[in-house]
mmCIF file of C-alpha atoms in Angstrom:
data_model
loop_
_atom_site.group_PDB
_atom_site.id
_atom_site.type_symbol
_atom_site.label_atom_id
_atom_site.label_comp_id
_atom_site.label_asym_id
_atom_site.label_seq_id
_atom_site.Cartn_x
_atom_site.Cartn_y
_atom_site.Cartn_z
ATOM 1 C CA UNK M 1 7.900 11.482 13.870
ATOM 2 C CA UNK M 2 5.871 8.405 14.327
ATOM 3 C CA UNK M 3 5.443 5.263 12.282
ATOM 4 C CA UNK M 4 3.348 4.831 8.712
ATOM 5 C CA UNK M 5 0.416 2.511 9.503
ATOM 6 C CA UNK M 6 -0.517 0.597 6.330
ATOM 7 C CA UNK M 7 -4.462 -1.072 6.326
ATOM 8 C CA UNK M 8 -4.995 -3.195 4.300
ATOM 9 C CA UNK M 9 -8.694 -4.192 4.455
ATOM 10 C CA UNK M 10 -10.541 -7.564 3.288
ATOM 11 C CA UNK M 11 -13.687 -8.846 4.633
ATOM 12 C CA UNK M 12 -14.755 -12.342 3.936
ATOM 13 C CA UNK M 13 -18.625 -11.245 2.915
ATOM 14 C CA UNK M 14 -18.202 -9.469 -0.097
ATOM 15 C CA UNK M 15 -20.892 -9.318 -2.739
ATOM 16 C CA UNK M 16 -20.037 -8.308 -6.459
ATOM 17 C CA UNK M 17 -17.104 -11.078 -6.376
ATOM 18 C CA UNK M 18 -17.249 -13.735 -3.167
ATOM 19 C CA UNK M 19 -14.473 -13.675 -1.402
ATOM 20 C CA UNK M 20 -13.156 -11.252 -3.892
ATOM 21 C CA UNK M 21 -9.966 -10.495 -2.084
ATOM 22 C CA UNK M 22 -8.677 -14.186 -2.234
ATOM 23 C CA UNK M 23 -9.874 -15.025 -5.760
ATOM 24 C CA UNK M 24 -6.927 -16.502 -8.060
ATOM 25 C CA UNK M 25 -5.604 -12.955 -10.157
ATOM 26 C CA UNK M 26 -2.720 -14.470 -12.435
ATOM 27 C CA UNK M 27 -1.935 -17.635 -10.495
ATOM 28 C CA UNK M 28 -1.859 -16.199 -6.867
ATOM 29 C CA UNK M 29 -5.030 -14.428 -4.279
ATOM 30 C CA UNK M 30 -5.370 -11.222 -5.347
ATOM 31 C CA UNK M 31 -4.535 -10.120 -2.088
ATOM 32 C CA UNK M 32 -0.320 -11.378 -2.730
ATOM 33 C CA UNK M 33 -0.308 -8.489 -5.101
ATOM 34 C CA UNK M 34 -0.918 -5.484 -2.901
ATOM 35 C CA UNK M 35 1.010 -7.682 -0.219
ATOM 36 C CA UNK M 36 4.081 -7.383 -2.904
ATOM 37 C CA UNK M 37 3.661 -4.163 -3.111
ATOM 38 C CA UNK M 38 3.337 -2.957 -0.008
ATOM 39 C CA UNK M 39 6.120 -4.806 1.569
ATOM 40 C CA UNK M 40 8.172 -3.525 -1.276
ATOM 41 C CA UNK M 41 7.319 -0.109 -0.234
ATOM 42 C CA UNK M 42 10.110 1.597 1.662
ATOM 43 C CA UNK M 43 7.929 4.188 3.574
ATOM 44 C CA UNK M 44 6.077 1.682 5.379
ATOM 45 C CA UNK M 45 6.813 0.760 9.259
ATOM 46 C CA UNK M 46 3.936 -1.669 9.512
ATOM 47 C CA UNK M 47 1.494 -3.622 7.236
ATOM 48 C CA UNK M 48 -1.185 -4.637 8.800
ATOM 49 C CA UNK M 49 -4.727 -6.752 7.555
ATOM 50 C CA UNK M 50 -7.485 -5.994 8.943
ATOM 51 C CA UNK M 51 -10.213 -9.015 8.135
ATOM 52 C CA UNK M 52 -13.244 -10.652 10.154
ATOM 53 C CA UNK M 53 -12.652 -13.642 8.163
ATOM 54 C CA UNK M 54 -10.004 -16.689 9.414
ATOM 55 C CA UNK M 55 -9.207 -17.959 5.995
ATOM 56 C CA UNK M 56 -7.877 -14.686 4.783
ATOM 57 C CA UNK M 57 -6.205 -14.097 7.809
ATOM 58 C CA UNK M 58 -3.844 -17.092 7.083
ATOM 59 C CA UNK M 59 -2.894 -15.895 3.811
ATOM 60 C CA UNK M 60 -2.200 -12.792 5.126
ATOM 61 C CA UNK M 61 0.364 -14.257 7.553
ATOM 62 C CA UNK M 62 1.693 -16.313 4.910
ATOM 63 C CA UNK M 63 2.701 -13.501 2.376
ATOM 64 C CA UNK M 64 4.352 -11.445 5.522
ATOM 65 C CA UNK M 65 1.534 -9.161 6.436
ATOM 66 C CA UNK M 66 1.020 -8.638 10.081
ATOM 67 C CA UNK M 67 -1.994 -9.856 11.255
ATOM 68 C CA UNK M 68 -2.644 -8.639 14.945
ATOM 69 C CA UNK M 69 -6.458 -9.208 15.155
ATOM 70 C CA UNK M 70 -9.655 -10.351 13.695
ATOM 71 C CA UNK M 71 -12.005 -7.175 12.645
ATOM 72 C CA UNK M 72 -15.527 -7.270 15.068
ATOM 73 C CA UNK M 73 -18.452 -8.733 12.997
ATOM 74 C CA UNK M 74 -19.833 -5.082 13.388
ATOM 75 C CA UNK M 75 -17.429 -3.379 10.929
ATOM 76 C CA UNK M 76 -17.599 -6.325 7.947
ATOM 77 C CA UNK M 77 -21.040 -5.450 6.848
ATOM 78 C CA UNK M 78 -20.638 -3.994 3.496
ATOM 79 C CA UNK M 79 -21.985 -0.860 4.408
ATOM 80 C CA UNK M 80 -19.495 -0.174 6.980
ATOM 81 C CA UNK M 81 -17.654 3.270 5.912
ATOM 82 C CA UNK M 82 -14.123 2.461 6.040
ATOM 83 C CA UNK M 83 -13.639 4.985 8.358
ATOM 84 C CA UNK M 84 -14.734 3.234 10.408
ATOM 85 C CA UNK M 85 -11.859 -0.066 9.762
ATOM 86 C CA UNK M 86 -9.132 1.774 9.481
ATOM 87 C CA UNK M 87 -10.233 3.659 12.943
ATOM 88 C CA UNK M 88 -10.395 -0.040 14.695
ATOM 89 C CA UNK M 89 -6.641 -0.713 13.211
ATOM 90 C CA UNK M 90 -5.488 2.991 14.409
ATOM 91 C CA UNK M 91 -6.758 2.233 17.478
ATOM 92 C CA UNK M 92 -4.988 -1.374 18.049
ATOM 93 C CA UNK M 93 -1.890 0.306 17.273
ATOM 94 C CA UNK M 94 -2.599 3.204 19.903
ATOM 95 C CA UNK M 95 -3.365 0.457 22.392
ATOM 96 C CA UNK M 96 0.046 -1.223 21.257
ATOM 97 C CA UNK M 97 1.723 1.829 22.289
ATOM 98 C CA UNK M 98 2.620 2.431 18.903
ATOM 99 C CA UNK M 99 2.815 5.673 17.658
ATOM 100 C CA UNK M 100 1.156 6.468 14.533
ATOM 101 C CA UNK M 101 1.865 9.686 12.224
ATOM 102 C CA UNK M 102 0.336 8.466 8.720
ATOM 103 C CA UNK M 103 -2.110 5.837 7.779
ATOM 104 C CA UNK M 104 -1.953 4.393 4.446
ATOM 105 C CA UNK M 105 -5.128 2.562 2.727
ATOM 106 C CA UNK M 106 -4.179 0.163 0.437
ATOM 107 C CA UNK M 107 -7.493 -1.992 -0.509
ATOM 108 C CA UNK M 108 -6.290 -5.282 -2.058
ATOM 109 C CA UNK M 109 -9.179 -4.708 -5.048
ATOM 110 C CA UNK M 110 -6.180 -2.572 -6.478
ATOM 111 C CA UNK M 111 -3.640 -5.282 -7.987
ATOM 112 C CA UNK M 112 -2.752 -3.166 -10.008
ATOM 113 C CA UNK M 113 -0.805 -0.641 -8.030
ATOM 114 C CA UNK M 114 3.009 -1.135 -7.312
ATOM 115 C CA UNK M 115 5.356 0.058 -4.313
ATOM 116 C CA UNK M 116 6.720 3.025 -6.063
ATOM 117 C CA UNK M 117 3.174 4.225 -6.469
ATOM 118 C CA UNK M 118 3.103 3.790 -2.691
ATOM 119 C CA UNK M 119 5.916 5.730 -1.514
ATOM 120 C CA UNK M 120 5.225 8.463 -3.858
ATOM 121 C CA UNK M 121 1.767 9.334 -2.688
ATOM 122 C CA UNK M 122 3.426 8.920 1.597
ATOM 123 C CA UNK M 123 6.256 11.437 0.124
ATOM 124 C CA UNK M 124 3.795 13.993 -0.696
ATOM 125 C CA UNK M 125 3.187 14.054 3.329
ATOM 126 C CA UNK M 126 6.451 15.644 3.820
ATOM 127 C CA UNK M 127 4.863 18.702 2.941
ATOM 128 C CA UNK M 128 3.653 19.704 6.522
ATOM 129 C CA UNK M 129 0.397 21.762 5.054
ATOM 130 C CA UNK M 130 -0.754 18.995 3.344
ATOM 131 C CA UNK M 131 -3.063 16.426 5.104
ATOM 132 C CA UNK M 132 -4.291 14.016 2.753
ATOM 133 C CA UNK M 133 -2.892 12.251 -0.076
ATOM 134 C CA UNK M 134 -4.686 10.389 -2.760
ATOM 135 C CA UNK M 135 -4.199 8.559 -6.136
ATOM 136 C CA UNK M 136 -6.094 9.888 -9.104
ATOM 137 C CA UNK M 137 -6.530 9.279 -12.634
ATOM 138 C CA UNK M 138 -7.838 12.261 -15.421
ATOM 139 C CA UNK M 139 -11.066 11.121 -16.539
ATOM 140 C CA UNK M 140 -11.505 10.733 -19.963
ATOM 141 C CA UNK M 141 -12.503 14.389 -21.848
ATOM 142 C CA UNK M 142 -16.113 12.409 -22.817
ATOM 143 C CA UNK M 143 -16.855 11.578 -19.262
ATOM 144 C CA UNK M 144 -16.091 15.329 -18.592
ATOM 145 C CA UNK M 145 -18.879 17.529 -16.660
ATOM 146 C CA UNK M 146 -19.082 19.531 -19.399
ATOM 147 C CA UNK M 147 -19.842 16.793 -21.618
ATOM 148 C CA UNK M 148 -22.507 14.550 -19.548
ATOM 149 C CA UNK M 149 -25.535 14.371 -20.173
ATOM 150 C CA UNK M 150 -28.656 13.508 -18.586
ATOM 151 C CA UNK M 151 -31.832 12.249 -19.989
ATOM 152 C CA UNK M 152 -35.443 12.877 -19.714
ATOM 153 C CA UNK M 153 -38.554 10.391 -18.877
ATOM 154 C CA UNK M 154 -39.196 10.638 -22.769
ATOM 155 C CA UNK M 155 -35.905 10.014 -24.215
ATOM 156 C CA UNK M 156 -34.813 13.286 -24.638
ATOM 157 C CA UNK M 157 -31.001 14.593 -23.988
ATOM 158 C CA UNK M 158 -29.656 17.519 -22.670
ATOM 159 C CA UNK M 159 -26.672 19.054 -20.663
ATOM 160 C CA UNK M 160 -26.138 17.399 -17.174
ATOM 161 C CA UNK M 161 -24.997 20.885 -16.119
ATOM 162 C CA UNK M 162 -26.349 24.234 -16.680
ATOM 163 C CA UNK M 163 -24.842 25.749 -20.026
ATOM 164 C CA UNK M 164 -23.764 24.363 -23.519
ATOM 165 C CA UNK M 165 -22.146 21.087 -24.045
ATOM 166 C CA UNK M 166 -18.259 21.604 -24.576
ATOM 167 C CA UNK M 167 -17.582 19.541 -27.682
ATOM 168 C CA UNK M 168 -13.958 20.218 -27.972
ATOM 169 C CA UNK M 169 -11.584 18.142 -26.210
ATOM 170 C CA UNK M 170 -9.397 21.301 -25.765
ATOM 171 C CA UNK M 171 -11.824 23.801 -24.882
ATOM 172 C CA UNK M 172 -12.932 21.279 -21.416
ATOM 173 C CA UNK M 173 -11.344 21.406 -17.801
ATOM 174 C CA UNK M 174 -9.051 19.009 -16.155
ATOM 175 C CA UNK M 175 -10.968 17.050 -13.841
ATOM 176 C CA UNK M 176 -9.266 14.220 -11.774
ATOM 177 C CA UNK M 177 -11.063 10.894 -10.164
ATOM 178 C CA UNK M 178 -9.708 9.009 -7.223
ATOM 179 C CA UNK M 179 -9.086 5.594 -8.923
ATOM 180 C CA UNK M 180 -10.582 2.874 -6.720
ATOM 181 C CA UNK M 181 -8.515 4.725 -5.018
ATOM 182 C CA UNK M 182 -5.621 2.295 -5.177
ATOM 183 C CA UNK M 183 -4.057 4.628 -2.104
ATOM 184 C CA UNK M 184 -5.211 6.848 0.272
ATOM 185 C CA UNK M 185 -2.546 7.968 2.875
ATOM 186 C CA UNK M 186 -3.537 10.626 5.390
ATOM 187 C CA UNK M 187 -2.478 12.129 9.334
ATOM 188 C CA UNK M 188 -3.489 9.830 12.108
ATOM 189 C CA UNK M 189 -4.889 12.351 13.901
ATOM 190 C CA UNK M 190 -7.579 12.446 11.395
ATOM 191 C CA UNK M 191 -8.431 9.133 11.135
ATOM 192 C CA UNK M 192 -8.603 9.569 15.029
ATOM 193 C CA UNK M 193 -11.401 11.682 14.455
ATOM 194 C CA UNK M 194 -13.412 9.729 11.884
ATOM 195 C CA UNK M 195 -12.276 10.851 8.931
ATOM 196 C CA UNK M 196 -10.503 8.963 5.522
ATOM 197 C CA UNK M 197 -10.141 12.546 3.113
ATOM 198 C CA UNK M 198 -9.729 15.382 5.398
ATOM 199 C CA UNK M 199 -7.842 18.978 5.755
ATOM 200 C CA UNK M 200 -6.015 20.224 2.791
ATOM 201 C CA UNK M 201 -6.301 16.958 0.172
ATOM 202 C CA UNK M 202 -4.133 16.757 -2.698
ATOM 203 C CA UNK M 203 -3.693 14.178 -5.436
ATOM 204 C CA UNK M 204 -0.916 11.983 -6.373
ATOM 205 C CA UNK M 205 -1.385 11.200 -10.359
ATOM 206 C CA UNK M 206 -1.315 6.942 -11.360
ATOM 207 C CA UNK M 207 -1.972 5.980 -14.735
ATOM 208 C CA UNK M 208 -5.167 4.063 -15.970
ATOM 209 C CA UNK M 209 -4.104 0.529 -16.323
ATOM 210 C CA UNK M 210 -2.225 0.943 -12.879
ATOM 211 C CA UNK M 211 -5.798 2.595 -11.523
ATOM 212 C CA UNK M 212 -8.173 -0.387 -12.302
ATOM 213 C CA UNK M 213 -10.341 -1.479 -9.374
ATOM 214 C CA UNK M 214 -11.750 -4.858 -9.220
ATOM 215 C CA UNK M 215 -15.574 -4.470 -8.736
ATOM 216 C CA UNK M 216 -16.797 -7.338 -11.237
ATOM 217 C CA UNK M 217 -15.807 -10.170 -13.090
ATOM 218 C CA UNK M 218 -14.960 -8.449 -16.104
ATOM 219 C CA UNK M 219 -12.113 -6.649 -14.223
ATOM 220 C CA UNK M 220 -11.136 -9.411 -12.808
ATOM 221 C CA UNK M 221 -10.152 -11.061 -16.456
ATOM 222 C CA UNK M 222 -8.643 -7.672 -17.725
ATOM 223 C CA UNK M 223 -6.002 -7.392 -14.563
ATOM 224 C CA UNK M 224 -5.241 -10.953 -14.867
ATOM 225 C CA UNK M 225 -4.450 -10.123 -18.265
ATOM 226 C CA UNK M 226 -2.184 -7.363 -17.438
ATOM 227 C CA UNK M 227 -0.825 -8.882 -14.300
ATOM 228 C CA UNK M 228 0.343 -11.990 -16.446
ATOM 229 C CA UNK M 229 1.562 -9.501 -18.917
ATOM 230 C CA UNK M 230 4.334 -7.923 -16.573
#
């Protein structure tokens, strides 16, 4: 079997945040913290950061993540899929003459999300049918299908989706969300080919204070808070 490739992505140019994956989260970058974790994680071979930006590469380096390249200046525009980046990193590996089985995505806007959370998403590839694993969260029974709603150009509210609204908590379906996601691991061999969430996908359960994503400043002061709280 070949090695686990972990990728863990973070351009310089980001928008919501600037330089979001170096800003101070509980006294250290926010990158240290999925650094920690993934360097804690025992089914990783290799940890690598893929980033177009110098700075970030240092403190990569510095909290033990391999850092074999810069990422081209065409895949850190934020509309880039990431696909694409974690196709670059598969392929410096392959050029390595390393052999890759799994590829993990660990985004560092995920502080949140510890090395056992790691390893137990990459252990649900030992199933051989299964191709892709990711971490999900149940979304909240009011955020349900079966309880949106949308609303009209004159203010007026009905069901999102044809039928009644389900009022009842117990009386709605499970539904899952990917949650950020804080992990993604799936088969080289599809990454190869372009994609992140391909073949037979199945979900590997974290719970919602380990599943927040930093997209704006007011996550950024709620995981600090937890983060110093651990």
């Amino acid at each position: 079997m070949g090695e686990v490739l972990a990728v863990v992505p973070a351009r310089g140019g980001s928008v919501g945040i600037p330089r979001k994956s170096i800003v101070p989260v509980a006294g250290r970058p926010m990158l240290a913290w999925t650094a920690e974790a993934a360097l804690g994680a025992g089914s990783l071979d290799r940890v690598v950061l893929s980033t177009d930006d110098e700075e970030m590469a240092g403190i990569g380096a510095d909290l033990g993540l391999e850092v074999p390249f810069l990422r081209p200046a065409a895949l850190a525009g934020d509309t880039v899929p990431m696909a694409d980046v974690l196709a670059h990193a598969l392929g410096w590996a392959t050029g390595a003459g390393i052999d890759v089985d799994v590829v993990v995505l660990l985004q560092p806007t995920s502080p949140l999300r510890r090395s056992e959370h790691i390893d137990g998403a990459v252990a649900r590839l030992a199933d051989p049918t299964v191709d892709t694993v990711v971490t999900v969260v149940p979304v909240p029974h009011q955020f349900n299908p079966v309880s949106v709603m949308r609303r009209d150009a004159d203010g007026t509210l009905g069901p999102y989706q044809d039928g009644p609204l389900v009022t009842r908590r117990q009386d709605k379906p499970e539904v899952w969300a990917r949650n950020g996601p804080a992990v993604v691991a799936t088969r080289a061999r599809l990454v190869a080919a372009g994609e992140v969430y391909g073949g037979r996908m199945v979900g590997h359960e974290m719970s919602p204070l380990d599943s927040i994503d930093v997209d704006g400043p007011d996550d950024l002061v709620l995981v600090d808070l937890l983060l110093r709280q651990r």
